[in-house]
Amino acid sequence: MTVAELQTLHDGLLRARAELVDAGAFEVKAEMDSPVASARDEDEAPLVEMGQAIASARNIERIERIQKIDDALRRLVENPDEYGLCSRCGEPIPVRRLALMPFATSCVPCQSSREVTPHGPGRRKITDYR
Ligand SMILES: [Zn+2]
């Protein structure tokens, strides 16, 4: 991968991260304004709770995404030679794929074989490390 490509991916990661952080600030504020305490009758409470559950599921998803981005940024900065190599087969991940998913750690064939067999041979057991 060229320095320019790495730079582009690095900028993209930073931008995506900033957007996620901004979205989070907005969502937290929205949650604080939500009428939890002022729900007028008990019929409204389950809806409010459901909304909160959805919001916190989104928060978790967003935090996981930020962590993935941070992880990708660290790999990119600390080990640019290995960034973009598939963690399973070691082949370079196409730059096109990285531009869309800069935090991808495997190439499309490896990713899809993992999706087809989520509990297959790709998943290591603790005993494999002994
Ligand atoms: Zn691969």
Short mmCIF file of N, CA, C and O in Angstrom, two decimals, residues 18-96:
data_model
loop_
_atom_site.label_atom_id
_atom_site.label_comp_id
_atom_site.label_asym_id
_atom_site.label_seq_id
_atom_site.Cartn_x
_atom_site.Cartn_y
_atom_site.Cartn_z
N ALA A 18 -14.81 11.06 14.27
CA ALA A 18 -15.38 12.34 14.70
C ALA A 18 -16.89 12.35 14.53
O ALA A 18 -17.63 12.84 15.39
N GLU A 19 -17.36 11.76 13.42
CA GLU A 19 -18.81 11.70 13.19
C GLU A 19 -19.50 10.87 14.25
O GLU A 19 -20.57 11.23 14.75
N LEU A 20 -18.90 9.75 14.61
CA LEU A 20 -19.49 8.88 15.64
C LEU A 20 -19.52 9.58 16.98
O LEU A 20 -20.50 9.48 17.73
N VAL A 21 -18.45 10.29 17.29
CA VAL A 21 -18.39 11.01 18.57
C VAL A 21 -19.44 12.11 18.60
O VAL A 21 -20.16 12.28 19.58
N ASP A 22 -19.57 12.84 17.49
CA ASP A 22 -20.59 13.89 17.40
C ASP A 22 -21.98 13.30 17.57
O ASP A 22 -22.82 13.83 18.30
N ALA A 23 -22.26 12.20 16.89
CA ALA A 23 -23.57 11.55 16.98
C ALA A 23 -23.85 11.16 18.42
O ALA A 23 -24.97 11.27 18.90
N GLY A 24 -22.80 10.71 19.11
CA GLY A 24 -22.96 10.31 20.50
C GLY A 24 -23.34 11.47 21.38
O GLY A 24 -24.24 11.35 22.21
N ALA A 25 -22.69 12.61 21.19
CA ALA A 25 -22.98 13.79 22.00
C ALA A 25 -24.44 14.18 21.81
O ALA A 25 -25.14 14.48 22.77
N PHE A 26 -24.90 14.12 20.58
CA PHE A 26 -26.30 14.47 20.30
C PHE A 26 -27.23 13.49 20.98
O PHE A 26 -28.20 13.89 21.61
N GLU A 27 -26.92 12.19 20.89
CA GLU A 27 -27.81 11.18 21.44
C GLU A 27 -27.90 11.26 22.97
O GLU A 27 -28.97 11.11 23.53
N VAL A 28 -26.76 11.49 23.60
CA VAL A 28 -26.77 11.58 25.06
C VAL A 28 -27.65 12.74 25.50
O VAL A 28 -28.45 12.62 26.41
N LYS A 29 -27.52 13.86 24.79
CA LYS A 29 -28.33 15.02 25.11
C LYS A 29 -29.82 14.68 24.93
O LYS A 29 -30.64 14.98 25.77
N ALA A 30 -30.13 14.01 23.83
CA ALA A 30 -31.53 13.65 23.55
C ALA A 30 -32.07 12.76 24.65
O ALA A 30 -33.23 12.89 25.06
N GLU A 31 -31.23 11.86 25.15
CA GLU A 31 -31.69 10.97 26.21
C GLU A 31 -31.97 11.73 27.49
O GLU A 31 -32.90 11.43 28.22
N MET A 32 -31.13 12.73 27.76
CA MET A 32 -31.32 13.51 28.98
C MET A 32 -32.62 14.30 28.94
O MET A 32 -33.26 14.51 29.95
N ASP A 33 -33.02 14.71 27.72
CA ASP A 33 -34.24 15.47 27.58
C ASP A 33 -35.48 14.58 27.51
O ASP A 33 -36.60 15.07 27.48
N SER A 34 -35.28 13.27 27.44
CA SER A 34 -36.44 12.39 27.26
C SER A 34 -37.31 12.39 28.51
O SER A 34 -36.80 12.50 29.63
N PRO A 35 -38.59 12.27 28.33
CA PRO A 35 -39.52 12.48 29.45
C PRO A 35 -39.70 11.24 30.33
O PRO A 35 -40.81 10.78 30.53
N VAL A 36 -38.61 10.72 30.86
CA VAL A 36 -38.70 9.52 31.69
C VAL A 36 -39.51 9.82 32.95
O VAL A 36 -40.48 9.14 33.27
N ALA A 37 -39.09 10.87 33.64
CA ALA A 37 -39.73 11.18 34.92
C ALA A 37 -41.13 11.74 34.72
O ALA A 37 -41.99 11.59 35.58
N SER A 38 -41.35 12.37 33.56
CA SER A 38 -42.62 13.06 33.38
C SER A 38 -43.63 12.26 32.56
O SER A 38 -44.62 12.80 32.11
N ALA A 39 -43.33 10.95 32.33
CA ALA A 39 -44.32 10.12 31.64
C ALA A 39 -45.63 10.17 32.42
O ALA A 39 -45.66 9.81 33.59
N ARG A 40 -46.69 10.60 31.73
CA ARG A 40 -47.90 10.94 32.49
C ARG A 40 -48.62 9.73 33.08
O ARG A 40 -49.03 9.74 34.21
N ASP A 41 -48.80 8.70 32.28
CA ASP A 41 -49.45 7.52 32.87
C ASP A 41 -48.60 6.29 32.59
O ASP A 41 -47.63 6.33 31.83
N GLU A 42 -48.98 5.20 33.22
CA GLU A 42 -48.14 4.01 33.16
C GLU A 42 -48.09 3.39 31.77
O GLU A 42 -47.19 2.63 31.46
N ASP A 43 -49.09 3.71 30.93
CA ASP A 43 -49.08 3.16 29.58
C ASP A 43 -47.90 3.68 28.77
O ASP A 43 -47.45 3.04 27.84
N GLU A 44 -47.43 4.86 29.10
CA GLU A 44 -46.34 5.45 28.32
C GLU A 44 -44.98 4.89 28.71
O GLU A 44 -44.07 4.88 27.91
N ALA A 45 -44.87 4.44 29.94
CA ALA A 45 -43.57 4.03 30.45
C ALA A 45 -42.90 2.94 29.61
O ALA A 45 -41.71 3.07 29.30
N PRO A 46 -43.65 1.86 29.24
CA PRO A 46 -42.97 0.82 28.45
C PRO A 46 -42.40 1.36 27.14
O PRO A 46 -41.31 0.95 26.72
N LEU A 47 -43.12 2.30 26.52
CA LEU A 47 -42.61 2.87 25.27
C LEU A 47 -41.33 3.65 25.51
O LEU A 47 -40.39 3.57 24.73
N VAL A 48 -41.32 4.41 26.59
CA VAL A 48 -40.12 5.19 26.92
C VAL A 48 -38.96 4.25 27.18
O VAL A 48 -37.85 4.44 26.69
N GLU A 49 -39.24 3.17 27.92
CA GLU A 49 -38.18 2.20 28.22
C GLU A 49 -37.67 1.53 26.96
O GLU A 49 -36.47 1.31 26.80
N MET A 50 -38.61 1.21 26.04
CA MET A 50 -38.21 0.59 24.80
C MET A 50 -37.30 1.54 24.01
O MET A 50 -36.28 1.11 23.47
N GLY A 51 -37.69 2.80 23.99
CA GLY A 51 -36.87 3.80 23.30
C GLY A 51 -35.48 3.87 23.89
O GLY A 51 -34.48 3.97 23.17
N GLN A 52 -35.40 3.79 25.20
CA GLN A 52 -34.10 3.86 25.87
C GLN A 52 -33.27 2.62 25.56
O GLN A 52 -32.07 2.71 25.36
N ALA A 53 -33.94 1.45 25.52
CA ALA A 53 -33.22 0.22 25.21
C ALA A 53 -32.62 0.30 23.81
O ALA A 53 -31.48 -0.09 23.59
N ILE A 54 -33.41 0.83 22.86
CA ILE A 54 -32.91 0.97 21.50
C ILE A 54 -31.75 1.96 21.48
O ILE A 54 -30.72 1.70 20.86
N ALA A 55 -31.91 3.07 22.20
CA ALA A 55 -30.85 4.07 22.22
C ALA A 55 -29.57 3.50 22.81
O ALA A 55 -28.48 3.75 22.30
N SER A 56 -29.68 2.71 23.88
CA SER A 56 -28.44 2.20 24.48
C SER A 56 -27.83 1.11 23.62
O SER A 56 -26.62 0.98 23.57
N ALA A 57 -28.68 0.34 22.91
CA ALA A 57 -28.12 -0.63 21.97
C ALA A 57 -27.34 0.09 20.89
O ALA A 57 -26.27 -0.34 20.48
N ARG A 58 -27.87 1.23 20.44
CA ARG A 58 -27.16 2.04 19.43
C ARG A 58 -25.86 2.57 20.02
O ARG A 58 -24.84 2.63 19.35
N ASN A 59 -25.91 2.98 21.29
CA ASN A 59 -24.70 3.49 21.94
C ASN A 59 -23.63 2.43 21.97
O ASN A 59 -22.46 2.71 21.68
N ILE A 60 -24.02 1.21 22.34
CA ILE A 60 -23.06 0.12 22.43
C ILE A 60 -22.45 -0.13 21.06
O ILE A 60 -21.23 -0.26 20.91
N GLU A 61 -23.32 -0.16 20.03
CA GLU A 61 -22.86 -0.38 18.68
C GLU A 61 -21.86 0.71 18.28
O GLU A 61 -20.83 0.44 17.68
N ARG A 62 -22.18 1.96 18.65
CA ARG A 62 -21.33 3.08 18.28
C ARG A 62 -19.99 3.01 19.01
O ARG A 62 -18.94 3.25 18.43
N ILE A 63 -20.04 2.66 20.29
CA ILE A 63 -18.80 2.57 21.07
C ILE A 63 -17.92 1.46 20.49
O ILE A 63 -16.70 1.64 20.35
N GLU A 64 -18.54 0.34 20.11
CA GLU A 64 -17.76 -0.76 19.51
C GLU A 64 -17.13 -0.31 18.20
O GLU A 64 -16.00 -0.66 17.88
N ARG A 65 -17.87 0.49 17.45
CA ARG A 65 -17.36 1.00 16.18
C ARG A 65 -16.18 1.93 16.42
O ARG A 65 -15.18 1.88 15.69
N ILE A 66 -16.32 2.81 17.42
CA ILE A 66 -15.22 3.72 17.75
C ILE A 66 -13.99 2.92 18.16
O ILE A 66 -12.86 3.23 17.77
N GLN A 67 -14.21 1.86 18.95
CA GLN A 67 -13.08 1.03 19.38
C GLN A 67 -12.41 0.36 18.18
O GLN A 67 -11.19 0.27 18.12
N LYS A 68 -13.22 -0.10 17.23
CA LYS A 68 -12.66 -0.71 16.01
C LYS A 68 -11.83 0.29 15.25
O LYS A 68 -10.78 -0.03 14.72
N ILE A 69 -12.35 1.53 15.17
CA ILE A 69 -11.64 2.59 14.45
C ILE A 69 -10.33 2.90 15.16
O ILE A 69 -9.27 3.02 14.53
N ASP A 70 -10.39 3.03 16.50
CA ASP A 70 -9.16 3.30 17.26
C ASP A 70 -8.13 2.19 17.04
O ASP A 70 -6.94 2.45 16.88
N ASP A 71 -8.63 0.96 17.01
CA ASP A 71 -7.76 -0.19 16.80
C ASP A 71 -7.11 -0.11 15.41
O ASP A 71 -5.91 -0.32 15.27
N ALA A 72 -7.93 0.22 14.41
CA ALA A 72 -7.41 0.34 13.05
C ALA A 72 -6.39 1.47 12.96
O ALA A 72 -5.34 1.32 12.33
N LEU A 73 -6.68 2.60 13.62
CA LEU A 73 -5.74 3.73 13.60
C LEU A 73 -4.42 3.33 14.23
O LEU A 73 -3.35 3.67 13.72
N ARG A 74 -4.49 2.59 15.34
CA ARG A 74 -3.27 2.17 16.02
C ARG A 74 -2.45 1.27 15.11
O ARG A 74 -1.24 1.42 14.97
N ARG A 75 -3.14 0.29 14.48
CA ARG A 75 -2.43 -0.64 13.59
C ARG A 75 -1.80 0.12 12.43
O ARG A 75 -0.67 -0.15 12.03
N LEU A 76 -2.58 1.09 11.91
CA LEU A 76 -2.11 1.85 10.74
C LEU A 76 -0.88 2.68 11.08
O LEU A 76 0.08 2.74 10.31
N VAL A 77 -0.90 3.29 12.28
CA VAL A 77 0.19 4.18 12.66
C VAL A 77 1.42 3.38 13.10
O VAL A 77 2.55 3.67 12.71
N GLU A 78 1.18 2.33 13.91
CA GLU A 78 2.30 1.61 14.49
C GLU A 78 2.92 0.61 13.54
O GLU A 78 4.11 0.31 13.63
N ASN A 79 2.10 0.08 12.64
CA ASN A 79 2.60 -0.98 11.78
C ASN A 79 2.05 -0.86 10.37
O ASN A 79 1.32 -1.74 9.89
N PRO A 80 2.38 0.25 9.69
CA PRO A 80 1.76 0.51 8.38
C PRO A 80 2.05 -0.58 7.36
O PRO A 80 1.24 -0.80 6.46
N ASP A 81 3.19 -1.29 7.51
CA ASP A 81 3.51 -2.35 6.55
C ASP A 81 2.51 -3.49 6.61
O ASP A 81 2.25 -4.14 5.61
N GLU A 82 1.98 -3.72 7.80
CA GLU A 82 1.07 -4.85 7.94
C GLU A 82 -0.39 -4.45 7.90
O GLU A 82 -1.27 -5.29 7.81
N TYR A 83 -0.63 -3.13 7.97
CA TYR A 83 -2.02 -2.68 7.91
C TYR A 83 -2.58 -3.02 6.53
O TYR A 83 -1.94 -2.81 5.52
N GLY A 84 -3.79 -3.55 6.53
CA GLY A 84 -4.42 -3.88 5.25
C GLY A 84 -4.14 -5.30 4.79
O GLY A 84 -4.61 -5.70 3.74
N LEU A 85 -3.37 -6.05 5.60
CA LEU A 85 -3.18 -7.46 5.29
C LEU A 85 -4.25 -8.26 6.03
O LEU A 85 -4.56 -7.98 7.19
N CYS A 86 -4.79 -9.26 5.35
CA CYS A 86 -5.83 -10.08 5.95
C CYS A 86 -5.26 -10.83 7.16
O CYS A 86 -4.19 -11.42 7.09
N SER A 87 -5.99 -10.78 8.27
CA SER A 87 -5.49 -11.41 9.49
C SER A 87 -5.59 -12.93 9.40
O SER A 87 -5.03 -13.64 10.22
N ARG A 88 -6.31 -13.44 8.40
CA ARG A 88 -6.46 -14.90 8.31
C ARG A 88 -5.56 -15.51 7.25
O ARG A 88 -4.90 -16.50 7.50
N CYS A 89 -5.56 -14.90 6.04
CA CYS A 89 -4.75 -15.52 4.98
C CYS A 89 -3.49 -14.72 4.67
O CYS A 89 -2.62 -15.20 3.95
N GLY A 90 -3.38 -13.49 5.21
CA GLY A 90 -2.17 -12.70 5.01
C GLY A 90 -2.10 -11.98 3.68
O GLY A 90 -1.14 -11.27 3.41
N GLU A 91 -3.12 -12.16 2.83
CA GLU A 91 -3.14 -11.46 1.55
C GLU A 91 -3.58 -10.01 1.77
O GLU A 91 -4.32 -9.72 2.71
N PRO A 92 -3.10 -9.09 0.91
CA PRO A 92 -3.54 -7.69 1.06
C PRO A 92 -5.05 -7.56 0.83
O PRO A 92 -5.59 -8.16 -0.10
N ILE A 93 -5.70 -6.80 1.68
CA ILE A 93 -7.12 -6.51 1.50
C ILE A 93 -7.21 -5.40 0.46
O ILE A 93 -6.47 -4.41 0.54
N PRO A 94 -8.07 -5.56 -0.56
CA PRO A 94 -8.15 -4.52 -1.59
C PRO A 94 -8.42 -3.14 -0.99
O PRO A 94 -9.22 -3.01 -0.07
N VAL A 95 -7.72 -2.13 -1.52
CA VAL A 95 -7.86 -0.76 -0.99
C VAL A 95 -9.32 -0.30 -1.09
O VAL A 95 -9.82 0.42 -0.23
N ARG A 96 -10.01 -0.75 -2.16
CA ARG A 96 -11.42 -0.39 -2.31
C ARG A 96 -12.23 -0.82 -1.09
O ARG A 96 -13.09 -0.11 -0.61
#
